[in-house]
Structures are given as C-alpha cells and as structure tokens.
mmCIF file of N, CA and C in Angstrom:
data_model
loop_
_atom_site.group_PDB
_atom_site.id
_atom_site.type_symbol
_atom_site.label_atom_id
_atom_site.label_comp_id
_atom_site.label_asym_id
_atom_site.label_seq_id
_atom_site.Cartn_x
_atom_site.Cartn_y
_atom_site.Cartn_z
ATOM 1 N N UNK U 9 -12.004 -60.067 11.472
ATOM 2 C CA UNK U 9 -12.563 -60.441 10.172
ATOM 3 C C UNK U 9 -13.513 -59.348 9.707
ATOM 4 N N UNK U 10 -13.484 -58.619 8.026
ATOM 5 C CA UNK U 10 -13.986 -57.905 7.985
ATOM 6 C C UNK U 10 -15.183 -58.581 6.892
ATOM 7 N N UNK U 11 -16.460 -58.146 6.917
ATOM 8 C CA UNK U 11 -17.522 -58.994 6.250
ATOM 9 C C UNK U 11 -17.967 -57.334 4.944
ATOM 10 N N UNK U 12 -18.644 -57.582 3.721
ATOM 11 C CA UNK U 12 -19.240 -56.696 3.269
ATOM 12 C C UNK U 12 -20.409 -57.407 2.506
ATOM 13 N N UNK U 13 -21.503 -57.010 3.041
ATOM 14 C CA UNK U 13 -22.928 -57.836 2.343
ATOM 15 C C UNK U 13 -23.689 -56.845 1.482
ATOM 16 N N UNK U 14 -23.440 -57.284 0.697
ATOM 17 C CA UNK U 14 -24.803 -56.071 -0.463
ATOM 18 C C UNK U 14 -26.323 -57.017 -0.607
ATOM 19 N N UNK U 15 -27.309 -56.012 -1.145
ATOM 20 C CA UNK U 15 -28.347 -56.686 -1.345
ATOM 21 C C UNK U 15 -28.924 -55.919 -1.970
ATOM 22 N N UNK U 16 -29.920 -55.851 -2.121
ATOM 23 C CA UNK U 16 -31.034 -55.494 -3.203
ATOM 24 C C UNK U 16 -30.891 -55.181 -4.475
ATOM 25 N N UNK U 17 -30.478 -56.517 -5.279
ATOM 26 C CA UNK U 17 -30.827 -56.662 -6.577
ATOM 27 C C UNK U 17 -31.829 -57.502 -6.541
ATOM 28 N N UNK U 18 -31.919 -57.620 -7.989
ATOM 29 C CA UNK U 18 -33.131 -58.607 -8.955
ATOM 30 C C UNK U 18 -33.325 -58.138 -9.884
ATOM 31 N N UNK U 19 -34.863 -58.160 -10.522
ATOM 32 C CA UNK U 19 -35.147 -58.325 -12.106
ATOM 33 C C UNK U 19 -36.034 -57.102 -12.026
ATOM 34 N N UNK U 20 -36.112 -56.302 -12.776
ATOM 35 C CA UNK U 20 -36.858 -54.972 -13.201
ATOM 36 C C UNK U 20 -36.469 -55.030 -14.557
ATOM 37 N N UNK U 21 -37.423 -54.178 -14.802
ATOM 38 C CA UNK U 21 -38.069 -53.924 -16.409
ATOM 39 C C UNK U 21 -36.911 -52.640 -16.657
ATOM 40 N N UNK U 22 -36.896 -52.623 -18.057
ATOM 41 C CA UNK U 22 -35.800 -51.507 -18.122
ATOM 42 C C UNK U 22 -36.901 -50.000 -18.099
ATOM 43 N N UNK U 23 -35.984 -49.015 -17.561
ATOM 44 C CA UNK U 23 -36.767 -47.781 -17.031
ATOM 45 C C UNK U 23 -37.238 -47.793 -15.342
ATOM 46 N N UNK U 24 -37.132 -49.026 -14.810
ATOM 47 C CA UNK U 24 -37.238 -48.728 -13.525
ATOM 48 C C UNK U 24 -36.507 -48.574 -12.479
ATOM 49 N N UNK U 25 -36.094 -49.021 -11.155
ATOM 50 C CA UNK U 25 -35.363 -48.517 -10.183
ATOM 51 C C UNK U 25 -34.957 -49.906 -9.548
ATOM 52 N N UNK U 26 -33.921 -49.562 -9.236
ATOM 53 C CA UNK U 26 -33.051 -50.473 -7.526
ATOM 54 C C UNK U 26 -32.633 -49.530 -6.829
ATOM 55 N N UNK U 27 -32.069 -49.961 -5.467
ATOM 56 C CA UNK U 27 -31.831 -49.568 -4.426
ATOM 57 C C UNK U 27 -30.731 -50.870 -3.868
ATOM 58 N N UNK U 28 -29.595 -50.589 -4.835
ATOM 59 C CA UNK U 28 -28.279 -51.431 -3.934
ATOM 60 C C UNK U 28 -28.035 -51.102 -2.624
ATOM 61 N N UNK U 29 -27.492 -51.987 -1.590
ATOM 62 C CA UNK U 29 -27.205 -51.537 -0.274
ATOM 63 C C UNK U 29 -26.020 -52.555 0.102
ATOM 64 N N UNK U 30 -25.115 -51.879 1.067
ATOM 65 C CA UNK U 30 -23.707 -52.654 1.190
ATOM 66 C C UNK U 30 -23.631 -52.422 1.952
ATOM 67 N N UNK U 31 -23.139 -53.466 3.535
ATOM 68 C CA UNK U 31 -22.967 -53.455 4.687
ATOM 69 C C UNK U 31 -21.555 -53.623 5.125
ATOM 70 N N UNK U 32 -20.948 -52.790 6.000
ATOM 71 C CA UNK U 32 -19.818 -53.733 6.204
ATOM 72 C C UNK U 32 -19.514 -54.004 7.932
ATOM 73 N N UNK U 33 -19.070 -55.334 7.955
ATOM 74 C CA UNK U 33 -19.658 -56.017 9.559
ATOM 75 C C UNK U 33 -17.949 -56.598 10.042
ATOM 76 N N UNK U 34 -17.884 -56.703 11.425
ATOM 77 C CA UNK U 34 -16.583 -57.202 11.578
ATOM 78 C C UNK U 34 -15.939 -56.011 12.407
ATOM 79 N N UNK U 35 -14.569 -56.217 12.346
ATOM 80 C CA UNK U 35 -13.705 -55.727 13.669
ATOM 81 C C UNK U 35 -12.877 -54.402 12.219
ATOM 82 N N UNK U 36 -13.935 -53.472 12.650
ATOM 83 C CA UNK U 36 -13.593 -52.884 11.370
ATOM 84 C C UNK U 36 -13.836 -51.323 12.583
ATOM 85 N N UNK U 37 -12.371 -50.810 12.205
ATOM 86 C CA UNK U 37 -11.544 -49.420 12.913
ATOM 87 C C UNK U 37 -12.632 -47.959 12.050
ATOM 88 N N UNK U 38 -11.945 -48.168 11.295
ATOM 89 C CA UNK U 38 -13.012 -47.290 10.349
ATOM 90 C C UNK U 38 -13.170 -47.723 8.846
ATOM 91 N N UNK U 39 -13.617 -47.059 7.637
ATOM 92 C CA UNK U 39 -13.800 -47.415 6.327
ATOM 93 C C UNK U 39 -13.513 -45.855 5.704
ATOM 94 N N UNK U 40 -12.600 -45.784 4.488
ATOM 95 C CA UNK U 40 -12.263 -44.940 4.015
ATOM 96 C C UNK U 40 -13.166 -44.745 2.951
ATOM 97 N N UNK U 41 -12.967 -45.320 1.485
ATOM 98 C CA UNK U 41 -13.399 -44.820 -0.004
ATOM 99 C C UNK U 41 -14.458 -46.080 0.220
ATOM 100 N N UNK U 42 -15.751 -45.767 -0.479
ATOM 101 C CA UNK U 42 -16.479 -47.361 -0.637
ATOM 102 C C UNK U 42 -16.806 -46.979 -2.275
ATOM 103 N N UNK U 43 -17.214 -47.883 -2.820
ATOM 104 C CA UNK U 43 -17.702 -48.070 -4.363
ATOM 105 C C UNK U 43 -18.179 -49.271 -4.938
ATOM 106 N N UNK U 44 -18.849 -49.130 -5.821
ATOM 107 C CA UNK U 44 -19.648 -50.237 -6.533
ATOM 108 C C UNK U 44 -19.077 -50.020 -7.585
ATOM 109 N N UNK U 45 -18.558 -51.838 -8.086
ATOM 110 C CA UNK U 45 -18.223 -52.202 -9.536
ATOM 111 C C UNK U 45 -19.356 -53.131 -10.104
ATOM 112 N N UNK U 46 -19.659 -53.643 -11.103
ATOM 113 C CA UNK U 46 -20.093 -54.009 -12.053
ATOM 114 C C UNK U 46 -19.238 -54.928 -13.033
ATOM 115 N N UNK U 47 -20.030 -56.079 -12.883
ATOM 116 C CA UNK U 47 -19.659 -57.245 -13.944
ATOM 117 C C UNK U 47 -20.303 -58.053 -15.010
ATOM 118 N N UNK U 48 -20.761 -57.733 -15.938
ATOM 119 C CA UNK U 48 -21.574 -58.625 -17.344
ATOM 120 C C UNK U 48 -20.534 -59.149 -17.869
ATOM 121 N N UNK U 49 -22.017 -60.316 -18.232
ATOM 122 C CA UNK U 49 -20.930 -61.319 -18.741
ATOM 123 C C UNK U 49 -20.614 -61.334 -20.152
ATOM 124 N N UNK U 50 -18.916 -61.698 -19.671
ATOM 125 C CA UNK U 50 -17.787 -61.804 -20.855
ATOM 126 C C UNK U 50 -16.704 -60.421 -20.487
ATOM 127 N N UNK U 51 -17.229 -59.478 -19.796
ATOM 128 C CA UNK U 51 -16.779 -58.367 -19.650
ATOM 129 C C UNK U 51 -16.155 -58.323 -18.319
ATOM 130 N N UNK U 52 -15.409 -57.392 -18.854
ATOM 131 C CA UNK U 52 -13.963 -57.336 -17.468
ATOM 132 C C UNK U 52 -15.175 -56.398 -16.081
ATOM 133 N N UNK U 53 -14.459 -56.578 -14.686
ATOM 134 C CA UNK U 53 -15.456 -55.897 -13.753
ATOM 135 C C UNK U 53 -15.161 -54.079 -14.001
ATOM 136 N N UNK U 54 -15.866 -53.562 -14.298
ATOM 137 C CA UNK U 54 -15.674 -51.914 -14.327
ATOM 138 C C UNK U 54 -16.551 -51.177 -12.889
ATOM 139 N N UNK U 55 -15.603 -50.229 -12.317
ATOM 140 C CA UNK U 55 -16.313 -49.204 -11.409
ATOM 141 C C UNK U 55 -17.264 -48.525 -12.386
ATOM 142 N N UNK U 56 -18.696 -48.339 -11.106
ATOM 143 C CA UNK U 56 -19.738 -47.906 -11.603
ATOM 144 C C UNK U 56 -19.820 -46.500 -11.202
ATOM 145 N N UNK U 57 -19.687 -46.534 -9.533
ATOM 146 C CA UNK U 57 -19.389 -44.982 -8.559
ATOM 147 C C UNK U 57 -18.502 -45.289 -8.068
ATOM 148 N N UNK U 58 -18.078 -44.077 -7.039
ATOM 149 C CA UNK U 58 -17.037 -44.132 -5.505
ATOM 150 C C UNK U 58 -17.540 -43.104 -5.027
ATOM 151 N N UNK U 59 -17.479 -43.079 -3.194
ATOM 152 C CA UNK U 59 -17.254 -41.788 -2.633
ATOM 153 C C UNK U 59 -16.646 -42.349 -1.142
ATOM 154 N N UNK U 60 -15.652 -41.177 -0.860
ATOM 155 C CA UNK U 60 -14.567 -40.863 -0.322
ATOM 156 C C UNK U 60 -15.633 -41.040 1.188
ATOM 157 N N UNK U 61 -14.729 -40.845 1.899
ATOM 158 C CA UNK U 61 -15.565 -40.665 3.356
ATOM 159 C C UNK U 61 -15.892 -39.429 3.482
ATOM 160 N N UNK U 62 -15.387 -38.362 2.907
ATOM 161 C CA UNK U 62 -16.124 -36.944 2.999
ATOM 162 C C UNK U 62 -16.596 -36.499 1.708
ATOM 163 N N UNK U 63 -17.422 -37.687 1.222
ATOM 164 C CA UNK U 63 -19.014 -37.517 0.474
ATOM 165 C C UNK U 63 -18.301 -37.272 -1.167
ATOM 166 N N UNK U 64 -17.062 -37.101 -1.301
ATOM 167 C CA UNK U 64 -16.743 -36.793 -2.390
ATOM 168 C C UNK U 64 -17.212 -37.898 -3.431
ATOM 169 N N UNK U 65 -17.935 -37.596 -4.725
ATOM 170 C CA UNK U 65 -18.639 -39.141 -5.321
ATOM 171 C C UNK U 65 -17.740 -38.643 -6.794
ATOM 172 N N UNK U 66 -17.488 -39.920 -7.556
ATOM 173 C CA UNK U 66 -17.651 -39.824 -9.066
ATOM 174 C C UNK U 66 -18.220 -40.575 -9.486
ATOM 175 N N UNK U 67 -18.697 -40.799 -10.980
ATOM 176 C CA UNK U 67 -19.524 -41.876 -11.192
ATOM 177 C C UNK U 67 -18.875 -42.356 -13.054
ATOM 178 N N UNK U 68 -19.034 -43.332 -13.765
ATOM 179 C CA UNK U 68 -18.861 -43.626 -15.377
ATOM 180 C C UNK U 68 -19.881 -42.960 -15.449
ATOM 181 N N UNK U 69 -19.108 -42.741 -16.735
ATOM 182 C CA UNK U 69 -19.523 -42.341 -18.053
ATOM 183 C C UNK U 69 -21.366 -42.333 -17.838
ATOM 184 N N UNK U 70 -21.261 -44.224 -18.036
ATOM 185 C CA UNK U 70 -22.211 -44.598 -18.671
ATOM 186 C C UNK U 70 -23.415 -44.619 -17.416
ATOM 187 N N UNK U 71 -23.420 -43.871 -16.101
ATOM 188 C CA UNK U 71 -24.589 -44.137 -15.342
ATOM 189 C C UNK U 71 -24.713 -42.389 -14.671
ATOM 190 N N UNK U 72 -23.976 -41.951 -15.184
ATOM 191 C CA UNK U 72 -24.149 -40.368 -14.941
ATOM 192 C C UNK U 72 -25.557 -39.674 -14.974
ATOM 193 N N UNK U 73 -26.205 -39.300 -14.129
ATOM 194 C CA UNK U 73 -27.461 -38.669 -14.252
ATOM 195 C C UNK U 73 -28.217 -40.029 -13.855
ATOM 196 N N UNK U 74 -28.113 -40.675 -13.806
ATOM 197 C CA UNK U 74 -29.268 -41.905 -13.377
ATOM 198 C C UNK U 74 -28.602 -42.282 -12.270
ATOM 199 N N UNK U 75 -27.422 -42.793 -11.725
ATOM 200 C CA UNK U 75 -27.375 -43.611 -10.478
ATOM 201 C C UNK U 75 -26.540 -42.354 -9.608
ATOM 202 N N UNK U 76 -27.224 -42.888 -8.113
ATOM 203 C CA UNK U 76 -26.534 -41.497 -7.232
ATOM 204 C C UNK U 76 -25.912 -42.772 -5.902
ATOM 205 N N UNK U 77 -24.545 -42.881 -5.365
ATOM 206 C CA UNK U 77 -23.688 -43.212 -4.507
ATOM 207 C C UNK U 77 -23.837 -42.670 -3.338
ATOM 208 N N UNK U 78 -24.256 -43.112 -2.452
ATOM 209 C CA UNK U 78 -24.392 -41.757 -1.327
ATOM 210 C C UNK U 78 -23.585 -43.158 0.396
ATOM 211 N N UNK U 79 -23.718 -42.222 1.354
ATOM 212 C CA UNK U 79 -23.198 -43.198 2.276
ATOM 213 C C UNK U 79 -24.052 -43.133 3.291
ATOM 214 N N UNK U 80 -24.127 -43.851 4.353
ATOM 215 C CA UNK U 80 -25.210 -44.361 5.590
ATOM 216 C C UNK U 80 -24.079 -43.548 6.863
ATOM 217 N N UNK U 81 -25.446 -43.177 7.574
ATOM 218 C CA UNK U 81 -24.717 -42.209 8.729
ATOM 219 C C UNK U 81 -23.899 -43.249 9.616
ATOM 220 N N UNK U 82 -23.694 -44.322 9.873
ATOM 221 C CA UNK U 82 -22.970 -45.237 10.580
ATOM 222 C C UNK U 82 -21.030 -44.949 9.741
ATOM 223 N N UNK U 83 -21.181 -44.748 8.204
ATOM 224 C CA UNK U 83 -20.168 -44.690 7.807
ATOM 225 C C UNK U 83 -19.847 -46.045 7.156
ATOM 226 N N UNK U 84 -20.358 -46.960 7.970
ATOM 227 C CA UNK U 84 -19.884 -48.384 7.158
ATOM 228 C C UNK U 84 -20.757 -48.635 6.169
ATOM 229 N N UNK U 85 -21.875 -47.897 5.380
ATOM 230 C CA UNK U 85 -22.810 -48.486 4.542
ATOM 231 C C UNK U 85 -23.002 -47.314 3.585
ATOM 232 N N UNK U 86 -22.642 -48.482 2.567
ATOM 233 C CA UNK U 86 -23.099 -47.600 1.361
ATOM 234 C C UNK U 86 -24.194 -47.762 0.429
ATOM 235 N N UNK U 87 -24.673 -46.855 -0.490
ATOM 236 C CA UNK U 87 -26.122 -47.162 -1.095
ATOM 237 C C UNK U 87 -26.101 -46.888 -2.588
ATOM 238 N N UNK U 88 -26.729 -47.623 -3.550
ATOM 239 C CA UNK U 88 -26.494 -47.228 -4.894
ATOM 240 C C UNK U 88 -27.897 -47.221 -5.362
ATOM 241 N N UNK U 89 -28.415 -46.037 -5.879
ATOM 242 C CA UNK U 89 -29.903 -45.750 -6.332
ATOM 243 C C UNK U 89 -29.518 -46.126 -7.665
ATOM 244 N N UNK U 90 -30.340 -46.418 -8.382
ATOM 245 C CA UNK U 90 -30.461 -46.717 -9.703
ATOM 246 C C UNK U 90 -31.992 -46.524 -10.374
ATOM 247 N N UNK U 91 -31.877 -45.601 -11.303
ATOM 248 C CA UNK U 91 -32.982 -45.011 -12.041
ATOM 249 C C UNK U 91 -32.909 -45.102 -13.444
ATOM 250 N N UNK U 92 -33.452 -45.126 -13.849
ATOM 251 C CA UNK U 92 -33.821 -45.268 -15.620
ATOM 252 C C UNK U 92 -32.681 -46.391 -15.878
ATOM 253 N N UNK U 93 -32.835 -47.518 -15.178
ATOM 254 C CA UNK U 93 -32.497 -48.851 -15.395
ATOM 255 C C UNK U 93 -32.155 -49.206 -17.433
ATOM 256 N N UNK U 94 -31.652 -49.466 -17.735
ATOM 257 C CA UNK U 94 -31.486 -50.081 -19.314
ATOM 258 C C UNK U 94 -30.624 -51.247 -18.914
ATOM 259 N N UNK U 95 -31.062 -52.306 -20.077
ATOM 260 C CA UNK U 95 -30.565 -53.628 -20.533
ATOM 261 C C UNK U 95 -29.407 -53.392 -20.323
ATOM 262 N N UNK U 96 -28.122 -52.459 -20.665
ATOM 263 C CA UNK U 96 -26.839 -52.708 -20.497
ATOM 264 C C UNK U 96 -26.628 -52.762 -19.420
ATOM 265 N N UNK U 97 -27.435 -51.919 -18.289
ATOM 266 C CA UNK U 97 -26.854 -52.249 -16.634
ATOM 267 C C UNK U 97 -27.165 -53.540 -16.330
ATOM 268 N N UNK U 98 -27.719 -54.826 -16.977
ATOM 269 C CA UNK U 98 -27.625 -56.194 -16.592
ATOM 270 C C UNK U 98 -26.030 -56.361 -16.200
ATOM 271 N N UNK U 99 -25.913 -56.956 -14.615
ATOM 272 C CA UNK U 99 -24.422 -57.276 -14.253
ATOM 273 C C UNK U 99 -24.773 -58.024 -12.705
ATOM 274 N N UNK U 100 -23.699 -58.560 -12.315
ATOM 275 C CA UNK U 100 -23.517 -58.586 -10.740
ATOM 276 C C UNK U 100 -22.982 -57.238 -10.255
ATOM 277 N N UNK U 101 -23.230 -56.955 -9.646
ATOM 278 C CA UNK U 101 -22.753 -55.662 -9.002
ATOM 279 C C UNK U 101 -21.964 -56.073 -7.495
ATOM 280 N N UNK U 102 -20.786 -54.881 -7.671
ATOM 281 C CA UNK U 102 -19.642 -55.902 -5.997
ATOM 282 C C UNK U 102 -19.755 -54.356 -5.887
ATOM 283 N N UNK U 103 -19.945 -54.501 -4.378
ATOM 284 C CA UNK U 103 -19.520 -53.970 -3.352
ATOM 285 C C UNK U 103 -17.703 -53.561 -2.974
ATOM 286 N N UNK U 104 -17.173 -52.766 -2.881
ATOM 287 C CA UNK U 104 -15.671 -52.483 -2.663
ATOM 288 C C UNK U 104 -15.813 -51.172 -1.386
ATOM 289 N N UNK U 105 -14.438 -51.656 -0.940
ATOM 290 C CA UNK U 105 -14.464 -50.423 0.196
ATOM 291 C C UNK U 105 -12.805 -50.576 0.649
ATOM 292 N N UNK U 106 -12.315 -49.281 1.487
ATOM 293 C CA UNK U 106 -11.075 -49.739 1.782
ATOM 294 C C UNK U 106 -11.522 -50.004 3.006
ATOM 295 N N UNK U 107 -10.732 -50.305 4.203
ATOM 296 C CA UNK U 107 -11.206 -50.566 5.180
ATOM 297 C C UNK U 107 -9.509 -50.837 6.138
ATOM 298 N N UNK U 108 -9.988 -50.142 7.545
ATOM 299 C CA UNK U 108 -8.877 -49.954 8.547
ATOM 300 C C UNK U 108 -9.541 -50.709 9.572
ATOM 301 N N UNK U 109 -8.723 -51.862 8.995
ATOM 302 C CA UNK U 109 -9.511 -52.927 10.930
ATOM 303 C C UNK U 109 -9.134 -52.666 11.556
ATOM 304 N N UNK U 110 -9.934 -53.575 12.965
ATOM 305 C CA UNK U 110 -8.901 -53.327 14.241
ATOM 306 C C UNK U 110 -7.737 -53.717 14.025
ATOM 307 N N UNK U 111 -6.406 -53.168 14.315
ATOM 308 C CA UNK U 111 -5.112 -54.227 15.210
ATOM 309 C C UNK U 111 -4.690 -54.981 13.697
ATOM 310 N N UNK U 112 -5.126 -54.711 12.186
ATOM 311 C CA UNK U 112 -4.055 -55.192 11.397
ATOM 312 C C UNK U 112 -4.563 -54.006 9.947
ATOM 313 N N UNK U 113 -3.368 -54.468 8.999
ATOM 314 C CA UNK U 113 -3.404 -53.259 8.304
ATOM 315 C C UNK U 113 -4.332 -52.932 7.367
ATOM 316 N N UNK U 114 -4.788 -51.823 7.092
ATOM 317 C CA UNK U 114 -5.421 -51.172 5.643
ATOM 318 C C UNK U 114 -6.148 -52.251 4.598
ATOM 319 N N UNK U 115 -6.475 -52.947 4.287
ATOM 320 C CA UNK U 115 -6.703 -53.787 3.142
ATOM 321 C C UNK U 115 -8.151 -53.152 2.164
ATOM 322 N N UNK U 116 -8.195 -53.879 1.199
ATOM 323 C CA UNK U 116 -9.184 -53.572 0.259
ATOM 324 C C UNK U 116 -10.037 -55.015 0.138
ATOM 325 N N UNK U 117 -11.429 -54.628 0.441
ATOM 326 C CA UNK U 117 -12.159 -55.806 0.302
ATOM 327 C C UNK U 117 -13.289 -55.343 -0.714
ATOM 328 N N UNK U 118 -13.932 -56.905 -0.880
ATOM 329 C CA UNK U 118 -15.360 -57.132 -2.325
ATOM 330 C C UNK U 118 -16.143 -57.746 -1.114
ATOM 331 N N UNK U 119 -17.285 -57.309 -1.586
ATOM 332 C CA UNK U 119 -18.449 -57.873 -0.915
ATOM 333 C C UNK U 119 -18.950 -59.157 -1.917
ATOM 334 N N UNK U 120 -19.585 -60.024 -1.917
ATOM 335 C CA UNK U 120 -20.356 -61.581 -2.589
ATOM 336 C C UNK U 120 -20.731 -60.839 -3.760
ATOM 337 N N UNK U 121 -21.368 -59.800 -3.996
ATOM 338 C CA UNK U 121 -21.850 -59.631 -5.186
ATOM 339 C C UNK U 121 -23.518 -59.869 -5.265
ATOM 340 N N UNK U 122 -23.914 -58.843 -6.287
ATOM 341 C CA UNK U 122 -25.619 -59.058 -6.598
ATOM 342 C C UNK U 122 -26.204 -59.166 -7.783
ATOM 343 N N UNK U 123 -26.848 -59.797 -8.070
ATOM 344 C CA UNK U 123 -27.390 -59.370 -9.306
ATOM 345 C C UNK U 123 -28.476 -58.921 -9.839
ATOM 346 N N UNK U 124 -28.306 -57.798 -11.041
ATOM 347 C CA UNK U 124 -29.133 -56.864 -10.861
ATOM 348 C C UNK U 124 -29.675 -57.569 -12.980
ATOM 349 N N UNK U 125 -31.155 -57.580 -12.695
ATOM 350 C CA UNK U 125 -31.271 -57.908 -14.567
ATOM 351 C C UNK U 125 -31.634 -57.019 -14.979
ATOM 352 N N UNK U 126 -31.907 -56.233 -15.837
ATOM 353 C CA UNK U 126 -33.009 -55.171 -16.463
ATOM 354 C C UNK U 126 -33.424 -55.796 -17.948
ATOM 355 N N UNK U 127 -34.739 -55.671 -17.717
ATOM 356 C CA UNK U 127 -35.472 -56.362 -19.036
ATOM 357 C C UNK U 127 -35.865 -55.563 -20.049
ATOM 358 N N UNK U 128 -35.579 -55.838 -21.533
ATOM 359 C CA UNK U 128 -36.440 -54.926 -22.333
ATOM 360 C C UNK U 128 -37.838 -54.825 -22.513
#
C-alpha cells in the first residue's frame, strides 16, 4: 500500500509564504516524477510544478518566479515553497507522484489534499 500525506497549508494574508510538504509512506520500490496540482473552486484541478527524479522542475504560467518545487534527500518527499502568495492561489493543493512499489506495477497516486487560503 502506497500512502502520500501533504501538509502545511492554511490561511495567510496575500504576499506571504507556505511551505507545502508531501510524504510518501508504504511498500514503495522507488518514486519517479512528483508534482503539485491545485484545485479552486468551480475550477478544473491544474498542475502547479513537477520535478523528475533528477531535479528537472517546470512550473505554470501563473506561479513562475514565486513558487520553487524542490525534492527531500530520502527521494520520497517533495516540497512546495510559496512566496508572494495572491488571492488567486486560494485552492486545495494535491500532492501527485508516480510511484514503483514493491512486487506490483508503476501506478500514479494523489495524496488527501490541503488547503491553502490567501487573504486580501
């Protein structure tokens, strides 16, 4: 069973900072691509970043220069900084990763999800 837990959202003022964090727990071989999507409501879920297992990152449009994707030396954890926060980044934010368990195949998992507010 493969688990992925994110955490650190909540409510900040717009202009300030989070520090997303995504775990992934379980009978897990290795982890390939990880990334954070984003969901407000009414709106379809959109990728926010990705990076590859050899650090390769991209990021939208819309968080370029403010949020940086980076990965945890274990390999299974990924991290999403977030700076100069604005009202439109109000969303749940999911956790995604590919992931090579033990002893069955390749799959793509979501972590529970967080939510992140930014206030005007």
């Amino acid at each position: 069973q493969v688990q992925l837990v994110e955490s650190g959202g909540g409510l900040v003022q717009a202009g300030g900072s989070l520090r997303l964090s995504c775990v992934g727990s379980g009978r897990i071989f290795s982890i390939n691509a990880m990334a954070w999507y984003r969901q407000a409501p009414g709106k379809q879920r959109e990728l926010v970043a990705a990076i590859t297992s050899g650090g390769s990152t991209n990021y939208a449009d819309s968080v370029k220069g403010r949020f940086t994707i980076s990965r945890g030396n274990a390999k299974n954890t990924v991290y999403l900084q977030m700076n100069s926060l604005k009202s439109e980044d109000t969303a749940v934010y999911y956790c995604n990763a590919e992931v090579y368990p033990i002893a069955t195949m390749r799959g793509n998992y979501w972590g529970q999800g967080t939510q992140v507010t930014v206030s005007s």
